[in-house]
Amino acid sequence: MDSHNNKLTGVTDPAEYRQLIKTLGRGKKGSRSLTLVESFQLVRGFYDNIGTVTQLSVALMLMRVKGETAEEVAGAALALRSTVDNQWQQLQVDIDWPCYGAKRDQLPYLLLSAKLLAGNGFKILLHGDNRVLPHRQHIAGFVEAVGITSATSMAEAEVALTSTGICYVNADVLSPLVNSFTDIHQEIGLRSLYQSAIRCINPTGARLSLRSYFHPGLDDIHLNVAKLMADNAQALHRTNVAIFKGYQGECELNPRSSSSINVFRHEGFAQVEITTQLNALIGRKAQAAQLQAQWLTAIWNGEPLDSDSHDICTSTGNATEALRAHSAIMTNVMAVLMLTDQSLNIDNAKRLASEYWMSRHSHLMTQSAIAIFKPYLSLTTNCEVANAHTESI
C-alpha cells in the first residue's frame, strides 16, 4: 500500500507485469486500453524492478499508437507521484507550475510572471525536465539569471520558498523515474503518456496546479485526469487544476489570442475567460539576442534594450519583442490572480497585475519602472511593428 495513493497497489510478480503488456498487444480484437489501476501498476512495477525497460518501452509505444486514455495518463501520473518523497508535501506551496513544453522561438516569460507573483506573497514551485531538444528554450537555462533558485533537494526548496517565495526543481530531483522515461523518449524518438503524466504530479499538493497542452483534444483528457487523480489521491482533493492551451506548448498563456481556462475543482468544473491582450502585432520572430537570459533581466530591471544600436530596424525589432514580453507577463499574472480569487474580474485583475509590476522594485519609482516600455510603444515603422496595441493595463 502506498502512502501517496491509498487505494492503489503495485504488482509483485513478473508474470503479472507481462500480463499488462499482453493486455495492450493482443491484436485488434483481443487488446484493450489499461485501466487506471493497471497503468499505475505498469509504471510502479518498473520502479519496483518487477518490469524491465524493454517491457515498459513496448507498453508505452502500444499506448501511443492507439492513443492514451485519461485513465492511463492518470494511473501513470499517480505512479510517478508515488515515487516522490513524502517530505515534498510538507512544503507550503500555493501554485504548482509544471514547465515541460519549452518554447521554440520565445523566451519563457512565465518566469517573470511567477517572480512577480512570488514577490506579492504567492509560494510557487516550478518544475520541469531540462533534457529537451537544443532548439527549445527551457526554463532551467534561465532561472538563475532572473534570480530564481534551482533547488536540488527538498531542503533547498524549503529555504528558497521561505526566503523568496519561489524555486525551480528539475523533475529528476523529484522522481528517479524521470531519467528512465527521458532516456526512452530520446532513444526511440517518440513521445509517450509520460509527457502528459509528469505535468500532473503536483508534488507538494499545492492548492492551484497549472496544466498546459498543445494538441487539440488534450484539454478534455487533462480535465478527466484531474478528476481521476483527485478521486484516487487524498492529497489532491483540495487542488484546483487550471487547464489551458500553452504558448508553443509551454505552461504560459499567449497574449495574442483569447484563452479559455478550464478549471477542475472538487465541487465541479468552471471556466475562466482571458481576452486577447495584444492585438495586431506584426514582426519577425525573436532574434538571437532576444533569446538570451540578459533579455529577461533587462526587461525585469528596466534596463535599455538597444543602447548600442543605431539601426531603426533593430530598435523596432526590440520594440516588438518588448511589447510581446510585457503582454505575456501581464496576461499570465492576471490569469493566476483570477484563478486564485474568484471574486476578481478581468479589469480588477489587470489593475492588480499593473500594481505588482510598477512596484516590483522598492527602489524604483513608478515612472522608472515603465520607462523601458514607453519608447518601444511609440515606435511603429513598417520595418517591424505595425498596428500593434495592448489592452489597457
CSV table of C-alpha atoms in Angstrom, one decimal:
chain,number,residue,atom,x,y,z
A,1,MET,CA,0.0,0.0,0.0
A,2,ASP,CA,1.4,3.4,-1.0
A,3,SER,CA,1.1,6.4,1.3
A,4,HIS,CA,0.5,8.7,-1.6
A,5,ASN,CA,-2.3,6.7,-3.2
A,6,ASN,CA,-4.0,4.6,-0.5
A,7,LYS,CA,-6.3,2.8,-3.0
A,8,LEU,CA,-3.6,1.6,-5.3
A,9,THR,CA,-1.1,-1.2,-5.0
A,10,GLY,CA,1.6,-2.4,-7.4
A,11,VAL,CA,2.3,-5.8,-8.9
A,12,THR,CA,4.8,-8.2,-7.2
A,13,ASP,CA,5.1,-11.0,-9.8
A,14,PRO,CA,6.9,-10.6,-13.2
A,15,ALA,CA,4.1,-12.8,-14.7
A,16,GLU,CA,1.5,-10.2,-13.6
A,17,TYR,CA,3.7,-7.5,-15.2
A,18,ARG,CA,3.8,-9.4,-18.5
A,19,GLN,CA,0.1,-9.7,-18.5
A,20,LEU,CA,-0.2,-5.9,-18.6
A,21,ILE,CA,1.8,-5.9,-21.8
A,22,LYS,CA,-0.3,-8.6,-23.3
A,23,THR,CA,-3.5,-6.6,-22.5
A,24,LEU,CA,-2.2,-3.9,-24.7
A,25,GLY,CA,-0.8,-6.0,-27.5
A,26,ARG,CA,-3.1,-8.9,-28.2
A,27,GLY,CA,-4.1,-7.6,-31.6
A,28,LYS,CA,-7.1,-5.6,-32.9
A,29,LYS,CA,-9.8,-7.9,-31.3
A,30,GLY,CA,-8.0,-9.0,-28.2
A,31,SER,CA,-6.3,-5.9,-27.0
A,32,ARG,CA,-7.7,-3.0,-24.9
A,33,SER,CA,-6.6,0.0,-23.0
A,34,LEU,CA,-5.3,-0.2,-19.5
A,35,THR,CA,-7.4,0.7,-16.5
A,36,LEU,CA,-6.2,3.4,-14.1
A,37,VAL,CA,-5.0,0.7,-11.7
A,38,GLU,CA,-3.2,-1.3,-14.5
A,39,SER,CA,-1.5,1.9,-15.7
A,40,PHE,CA,-0.4,2.6,-12.2
A,41,GLN,CA,0.9,-1.0,-11.9
A,42,LEU,CA,2.8,-0.7,-15.2
A,43,VAL,CA,4.8,2.4,-14.1
A,44,ARG,CA,5.1,1.5,-10.4
A,45,GLY,CA,6.1,-2.1,-11.3
A,46,PHE,CA,9.0,-0.8,-13.4
A,47,TYR,CA,10.1,1.4,-10.4
A,48,ASP,CA,9.9,-1.7,-8.2
A,49,ASN,CA,12.1,-3.7,-10.6
A,50,ILE,CA,9.3,-6.1,-11.4
A,51,GLY,CA,9.3,-5.0,-15.1
A,52,THR,CA,12.1,-4.2,-17.5
A,53,VAL,CA,12.9,-1.1,-19.5
A,54,THR,CA,12.1,-3.1,-22.7
A,55,GLN,CA,8.7,-4.1,-21.3
A,56,LEU,CA,7.9,-0.5,-20.3
A,57,SER,CA,9.0,0.9,-23.7
A,58,VAL,CA,6.8,-1.6,-25.6
A,59,ALA,CA,3.8,-0.7,-23.4
A,60,LEU,CA,4.4,3.0,-23.9
A,61,MET,CA,4.5,2.6,-27.7
A,62,LEU,CA,1.5,0.4,-27.8
A,63,MET,CA,-0.5,3.0,-25.9
A,64,ARG,CA,1.0,5.7,-28.1
A,65,VAL,CA,-0.2,4.0,-31.3
A,66,LYS,CA,-3.8,3.5,-30.1
A,67,GLY,CA,-3.9,6.8,-28.3
A,68,GLU,CA,-3.6,7.2,-24.5
A,69,THR,CA,-6.7,7.4,-22.4
A,70,ALA,CA,-7.3,9.6,-19.4
A,71,GLU,CA,-7.3,6.5,-17.2
A,72,GLU,CA,-3.9,5.5,-18.5
A,73,VAL,CA,-2.4,9.0,-18.0
A,74,ALA,CA,-3.9,9.4,-14.5
A,75,GLY,CA,-2.6,5.9,-13.5
A,76,ALA,CA,0.9,6.8,-14.8
A,77,ALA,CA,0.8,10.2,-13.0
A,78,LEU,CA,-0.2,8.6,-9.7
A,79,ALA,CA,2.6,6.1,-10.1
A,80,LEU,CA,5.1,8.8,-10.8
A,81,ARG,CA,3.8,10.8,-7.8
A,82,SER,CA,4.1,7.7,-5.6
A,83,THR,CA,7.9,7.8,-6.2
A,84,VAL,CA,8.2,11.4,-4.9
A,85,ASP,CA,9.4,11.6,-1.3
A,86,ASN,CA,6.5,12.4,1.1
A,87,GLN,CA,8.6,15.2,2.5
A,88,TRP,CA,7.8,17.4,-0.5
A,89,GLN,CA,4.2,17.5,0.7
A,90,GLN,CA,5.4,19.3,3.8
A,91,LEU,CA,6.3,22.4,1.8
A,92,GLN,CA,3.8,25.3,1.8
A,93,VAL,CA,3.1,25.9,-1.9
A,94,ASP,CA,0.3,27.9,-3.4
A,95,ILE,CA,0.9,27.3,-7.0
A,96,ASP,CA,2.2,24.2,-8.8
A,97,TRP,CA,3.7,25.4,-12.1
A,98,PRO,CA,4.9,22.5,-14.3
A,99,CYS,CA,7.0,23.6,-17.3
A,100,TYR,CA,7.8,20.7,-19.7
A,101,GLY,CA,6.9,22.3,-23.0
A,102,ALA,CA,9.9,24.6,-23.6
A,103,LYS,CA,9.1,27.2,-26.3
A,104,ARG,CA,10.9,27.2,-29.7
A,105,ASP,CA,11.5,30.8,-30.5
A,106,GLN,CA,10.4,32.8,-27.5
A,107,LEU,CA,11.9,33.2,-24.1
A,108,PRO,CA,10.0,31.8,-21.1
A,109,TYR,CA,8.3,35.0,-19.9
A,110,LEU,CA,6.4,32.9,-17.4
A,111,LEU,CA,9.4,33.2,-15.2
A,112,LEU,CA,8.9,36.9,-14.8
A,113,SER,CA,5.2,36.4,-14.2
A,114,ALA,CA,6.0,33.8,-11.5
A,115,LYS,CA,8.7,36.0,-10.0
A,116,LEU,CA,6.2,38.9,-9.8
A,117,LEU,CA,3.6,36.8,-8.1
A,118,ALA,CA,6.1,35.4,-5.7
A,119,GLY,CA,7.1,39.0,-4.7
A,120,ASN,CA,3.5,39.6,-3.7
A,121,GLY,CA,3.0,36.7,-1.3
A,122,PHE,CA,2.4,33.6,-3.5
A,123,LYS,CA,4.5,30.5,-2.9
A,124,ILE,CA,5.4,29.0,-6.3
A,125,LEU,CA,7.1,25.7,-7.2
A,126,LEU,CA,8.3,25.5,-10.8
A,127,HIS,CA,9.3,22.1,-12.1
A,128,GLY,CA,10.4,20.7,-15.5
A,129,ASP,CA,12.8,18.4,-17.3
A,130,ASN,CA,15.8,20.2,-18.8
A,131,ARG,CA,16.7,17.3,-21.1
A,132,VAL,CA,14.9,18.8,-24.1
A,133,LEU,CA,15.9,19.4,-27.8
A,134,PRO,CA,18.6,22.1,-28.1
A,135,HIS,CA,16.4,24.5,-30.1
A,136,ARG,CA,14.0,24.7,-27.2
A,137,GLN,CA,14.1,27.5,-24.6
A,138,HIS,CA,13.7,25.5,-21.4
A,139,ILE,CA,13.2,27.5,-18.2
A,140,ALA,CA,16.1,25.6,-16.5
A,141,GLY,CA,18.5,27.6,-18.6
A,142,PHE,CA,17.1,30.9,-17.4
A,143,VAL,CA,16.1,30.6,-13.8
A,144,GLU,CA,19.5,31.6,-12.3
A,145,ALA,CA,19.7,34.7,-14.5
A,146,VAL,CA,16.4,36.0,-13.1
A,147,GLY,CA,17.2,35.2,-9.5
A,148,ILE,CA,15.2,32.1,-9.1
A,149,THR,CA,16.9,29.3,-7.1
A,150,SER,CA,17.3,25.9,-8.8
A,151,ALA,CA,16.9,23.6,-5.8
A,152,THR,CA,18.5,20.1,-5.8
A,153,SER,CA,16.7,18.9,-2.7
A,154,MET,CA,13.6,19.4,-0.6
A,155,ALA,CA,15.7,21.3,2.0
A,156,GLU,CA,17.0,23.7,-0.6
A,157,ALA,CA,13.5,24.2,-2.0
A,158,GLU,CA,12.2,25.0,1.5
A,159,VAL,CA,14.8,27.6,2.1
A,160,ALA,CA,14.1,29.3,-1.3
A,161,LEU,CA,10.4,29.2,-0.8
A,162,THR,CA,10.7,30.7,2.7
A,163,SER,CA,13.1,33.5,1.6
A,164,THR,CA,11.9,34.4,-1.9
A,165,GLY,CA,8.6,32.6,-2.4
A,166,ILE,CA,9.7,30.7,-5.5
A,167,CYS,CA,12.1,28.0,-6.7
A,168,TYR,CA,12.7,25.7,-9.6
A,169,VAL,CA,13.2,21.9,-9.3
A,170,ASN,CA,14.3,19.7,-12.1
A,171,ALA,CA,12.0,16.7,-12.3
A,172,ASP,CA,14.8,14.1,-11.8
A,173,VAL,CA,15.2,15.6,-8.3
A,174,LEU,CA,11.5,14.7,-7.6
A,175,SER,CA,11.4,11.2,-9.0
A,176,PRO,CA,14.1,8.7,-10.0
A,177,LEU,CA,11.8,7.5,-12.8
A,178,VAL,CA,12.2,10.8,-14.8
A,179,ASN,CA,15.6,9.9,-16.3
A,180,SER,CA,14.3,6.5,-17.4
A,181,PHE,CA,11.4,8.0,-19.2
A,182,THR,CA,13.5,10.6,-20.8
A,183,ASP,CA,16.1,8.0,-21.9
A,184,ILE,CA,13.2,6.1,-23.6
A,185,HIS,CA,12.0,9.2,-25.3
A,186,GLN,CA,15.4,10.2,-26.6
A,187,GLU,CA,16.3,6.7,-27.7
A,188,ILE,CA,13.0,5.9,-29.5
A,189,GLY,CA,12.3,9.5,-30.6
A,190,LEU,CA,8.6,9.3,-29.8
A,191,ARG,CA,6.6,10.9,-27.1
A,192,SER,CA,4.6,8.8,-24.7
A,193,LEU,CA,2.0,9.4,-22.0
A,194,TYR,CA,4.9,10.4,-19.7
A,195,GLN,CA,4.9,13.9,-21.3
A,196,SER,CA,1.3,14.4,-20.1
A,197,ALA,CA,1.6,12.5,-16.8
A,198,ILE,CA,4.6,14.3,-15.4
A,199,ARG,CA,2.8,17.6,-15.7
A,200,CYS,CA,0.1,16.3,-13.3
A,201,ILE,CA,2.1,15.1,-10.3
A,202,ASN,CA,1.7,18.3,-8.2
A,203,PRO,CA,4.4,17.0,-5.8
A,204,THR,CA,3.6,19.4,-2.9
A,205,GLY,CA,-0.2,19.1,-3.2
A,206,ALA,CA,-0.4,22.9,-4.0
A,207,ARG,CA,-3.9,24.3,-3.9
A,208,LEU,CA,-3.6,25.5,-7.6
A,209,SER,CA,-2.0,23.4,-10.3
A,210,LEU,CA,-1.5,24.8,-13.8
A,211,ARG,CA,-1.6,22.4,-16.8
A,212,SER,CA,-0.9,23.3,-20.4
A,213,TYR,CA,-1.5,21.4,-23.5
A,214,PHE,CA,-0.8,22.0,-27.2
A,215,HIS,CA,-2.6,19.4,-29.3
A,216,PRO,CA,-6.4,19.6,-29.7
A,217,GLY,CA,-8.4,17.2,-27.5
A,218,LEU,CA,-5.8,17.1,-24.7
A,219,ASP,CA,-7.9,19.6,-22.7
A,220,ASP,CA,-10.7,17.1,-22.2
A,221,ILE,CA,-8.1,14.4,-21.3
A,222,HIS,CA,-6.5,16.7,-18.7
A,223,LEU,CA,-9.9,17.5,-17.1
A,224,ASN,CA,-10.7,13.8,-16.8
A,225,VAL,CA,-7.2,13.1,-15.5
A,226,ALA,CA,-7.6,15.8,-12.8
A,227,LYS,CA,-10.9,14.3,-11.6
A,228,LEU,CA,-9.5,10.7,-11.6
A,229,MET,CA,-6.4,11.8,-9.7
A,230,ALA,CA,-8.5,13.6,-7.1
A,231,ASP,CA,-10.6,10.6,-6.7
A,232,ASN,CA,-7.6,8.3,-6.1
A,233,ALA,CA,-5.2,10.6,-4.1
A,234,GLN,CA,-6.4,12.2,-0.9
A,235,ALA,CA,-3.7,14.8,-1.0
A,236,LEU,CA,-5.2,16.2,-4.3
A,237,HIS,CA,-8.8,16.5,-3.1
A,238,ARG,CA,-8.4,20.3,-2.4
A,239,THR,CA,-6.4,21.1,-5.6
A,240,ASN,CA,-7.9,23.3,-8.3
A,241,VAL,CA,-6.5,22.4,-11.7
A,242,ALA,CA,-6.3,25.0,-14.4
A,243,ILE,CA,-6.0,23.7,-17.9
A,244,PHE,CA,-5.3,25.8,-21.0
A,245,LYS,CA,-3.6,25.8,-24.4
A,246,GLY,CA,0.1,26.7,-23.7
A,247,TYR,CA,2.1,29.2,-25.7
A,248,GLN,CA,4.1,26.9,-28.0
A,249,GLY,CA,3.1,24.2,-25.6
A,250,GLU,CA,4.7,25.8,-22.6
A,251,CYS,CA,2.7,26.5,-19.4
A,252,GLU,CA,2.2,30.1,-20.4
A,253,LEU,CA,-0.8,31.9,-22.0
A,254,ASN,CA,-0.4,33.6,-25.4
A,255,PRO,CA,-1.3,37.2,-25.1
A,256,ARG,CA,-2.0,37.4,-28.8
A,257,SER,CA,-5.1,35.2,-28.6
A,258,SER,CA,-8.1,34.8,-26.3
A,259,SER,CA,-7.9,31.8,-23.9
A,260,SER,CA,-10.4,29.7,-22.2
A,261,ILE,CA,-9.0,28.2,-19.0
A,262,ASN,CA,-10.9,25.1,-17.9
A,263,VAL,CA,-10.8,24.6,-14.1
A,264,PHE,CA,-11.4,21.4,-12.2
A,265,ARG,CA,-12.5,22.0,-8.7
A,266,HIS,CA,-13.6,19.3,-6.2
A,267,GLU,CA,-17.1,20.8,-6.3
A,268,GLY,CA,-17.2,20.8,-10.1
A,269,PHE,CA,-15.9,22.4,-13.3
A,270,ALA,CA,-15.6,26.1,-14.1
A,271,GLN,CA,-14.2,28.3,-16.8
A,272,VAL,CA,-12.2,31.5,-16.8
A,273,GLU,CA,-12.0,33.6,-20.0
A,274,ILE,CA,-9.0,35.7,-20.8
A,275,THR,CA,-9.5,38.1,-23.7
A,276,THR,CA,-6.8,38.9,-26.2
A,277,GLN,CA,-4.3,41.3,-24.6
A,278,LEU,CA,-2.0,42.0,-27.6
A,279,ASN,CA,-3.7,42.8,-30.9
A,280,ALA,CA,-2.3,43.2,-34.4
A,281,LEU,CA,1.4,42.7,-33.6
A,282,ILE,CA,3.3,42.2,-36.9
A,283,GLY,CA,7.0,41.5,-36.8
A,284,ARG,CA,9.8,39.0,-37.1
A,285,LYS,CA,10.4,36.1,-34.7
A,286,ALA,CA,12.6,36.8,-31.8
A,287,GLN,CA,16.2,37.3,-32.9
A,288,ALA,CA,19.3,35.6,-31.3
A,289,ALA,CA,20.0,38.5,-28.9
A,290,GLN,CA,16.4,38.3,-27.8
A,291,LEU,CA,16.7,34.6,-26.8
A,292,GLN,CA,19.4,35.3,-24.2
A,293,ALA,CA,19.0,35.4,-20.5
A,294,GLN,CA,20.2,39.0,-20.4
A,295,TRP,CA,17.0,40.0,-22.3
A,296,LEU,CA,14.9,38.7,-19.4
A,297,THR,CA,17.0,40.6,-16.8
A,298,ALA,CA,16.8,43.8,-18.9
A,299,ILE,CA,13.0,43.5,-19.0
A,300,TRP,CA,12.8,42.9,-15.3
A,301,ASN,CA,15.3,45.6,-14.3
A,302,GLY,CA,14.1,48.3,-16.6
A,303,GLU,CA,17.4,48.5,-18.5
A,304,PRO,CA,17.8,49.8,-22.1
A,305,LEU,CA,17.4,47.0,-24.6
A,306,ASP,CA,19.3,48.5,-27.5
A,307,SER,CA,21.7,51.1,-26.1
A,308,ASP,CA,24.3,50.1,-28.6
A,309,SER,CA,22.1,50.0,-31.7
A,310,HIS,CA,21.8,52.8,-34.3
A,311,ASP,CA,19.7,50.7,-36.6
A,312,ILE,CA,16.0,51.6,-36.5
A,313,CYS,CA,15.0,48.1,-37.6
A,314,THR,CA,16.9,46.6,-34.7
A,315,SER,CA,15.3,49.2,-32.4
A,316,THR,CA,11.9,48.4,-33.5
A,317,GLY,CA,12.7,44.7,-33.5
A,318,ASN,CA,13.4,45.1,-29.8
A,319,ALA,CA,10.2,47.1,-29.6
A,320,THR,CA,8.2,44.1,-31.0
A,321,GLU,CA,9.7,41.7,-28.5
A,322,ALA,CA,9.5,44.1,-25.5
A,323,LEU,CA,5.8,44.6,-26.3
A,324,ARG,CA,5.3,40.8,-26.6
A,325,ALA,CA,7.2,40.2,-23.3
A,326,HIS,CA,5.2,42.8,-21.3
A,327,SER,CA,1.9,41.5,-22.6
A,328,ALA,CA,2.9,37.9,-21.8
A,329,ILE,CA,4.0,38.7,-18.3
A,330,MET,CA,0.8,40.7,-17.5
A,331,THR,CA,-1.5,38.1,-19.1
A,332,ASN,CA,-0.2,35.3,-17.0
A,333,VAL,CA,-0.2,37.3,-13.8
A,334,MET,CA,-3.8,38.3,-14.5
A,335,ALA,CA,-4.9,34.7,-15.1
A,336,VAL,CA,-3.3,33.4,-11.9
A,337,LEU,CA,-4.9,36.2,-9.9
A,338,MET,CA,-8.3,35.3,-11.3
A,339,LEU,CA,-7.8,31.6,-10.7
A,340,THR,CA,-6.8,32.2,-7.0
A,341,ASP,CA,-9.5,34.8,-6.3
A,342,GLN,CA,-12.9,34.0,-7.9
A,343,SER,CA,-14.2,37.5,-6.9
A,344,LEU,CA,-11.8,39.2,-9.3
A,345,ASN,CA,-13.0,40.2,-12.8
A,346,ILE,CA,-10.6,40.8,-15.6
A,347,ASP,CA,-10.5,44.6,-15.1
A,348,ASN,CA,-9.6,44.2,-11.4
A,349,ALA,CA,-7.0,41.6,-12.2
A,350,LYS,CA,-5.4,43.9,-14.8
A,351,ARG,CA,-5.2,46.7,-12.3
A,352,LEU,CA,-3.7,44.5,-9.6
A,353,ALA,CA,-1.2,43.0,-12.1
A,354,SER,CA,-0.2,46.5,-13.1
A,355,GLU,CA,0.3,47.5,-9.5
A,356,TYR,CA,2.5,44.4,-9.0
A,357,TRP,CA,4.7,45.4,-12.0
A,358,MET,CA,5.1,49.0,-11.0
A,359,SER,CA,6.2,48.2,-7.5
A,360,ARG,CA,8.4,45.2,-8.3
A,361,HIS,CA,11.5,47.0,-7.1
A,362,SER,CA,11.1,49.0,-4.0
A,363,HIS,CA,13.9,51.3,-5.1
A,364,LEU,CA,12.3,52.1,-8.5
A,365,MET,CA,9.9,54.9,-8.9
A,366,THR,CA,6.8,54.1,-11.0
A,367,GLN,CA,8.0,56.2,-13.9
A,368,SER,CA,11.3,54.4,-14.0
A,369,ALA,CA,9.6,51.1,-13.8
A,370,ILE,CA,7.6,51.7,-17.0
A,371,ALA,CA,10.3,53.7,-18.8
A,372,ILE,CA,11.6,50.5,-20.5
A,373,PHE,CA,8.3,50.1,-22.5
A,374,LYS,CA,7.3,53.7,-23.3
A,375,PRO,CA,9.9,54.2,-26.0
A,376,TYR,CA,9.0,51.0,-27.7
A,377,LEU,CA,5.3,51.5,-27.7
A,378,SER,CA,5.8,54.7,-29.7
A,379,LEU,CA,8.0,53.0,-32.4
A,380,THR,CA,5.7,52.0,-35.3
A,381,THR,CA,7.5,51.6,-38.5
A,382,ASN,CA,6.9,49.3,-41.4
A,383,CYS,CA,10.3,47.7,-40.6
A,384,GLU,CA,9.0,45.7,-37.7
A,385,VAL,CA,5.9,46.9,-35.8
A,386,ALA,CA,2.6,47.8,-37.4
A,387,ASN,CA,-0.8,48.5,-35.9
A,388,ALA,CA,0.2,46.9,-32.6
A,389,HIS,CA,-1.6,47.8,-29.4
A,390,THR,CA,-2.2,46.3,-26.0
A,391,GLU,CA,-5.4,46.3,-23.9
A,392,SER,CA,-5.2,48.9,-21.2
A,393,ILE,CA,-3.3,47.6,-18.2
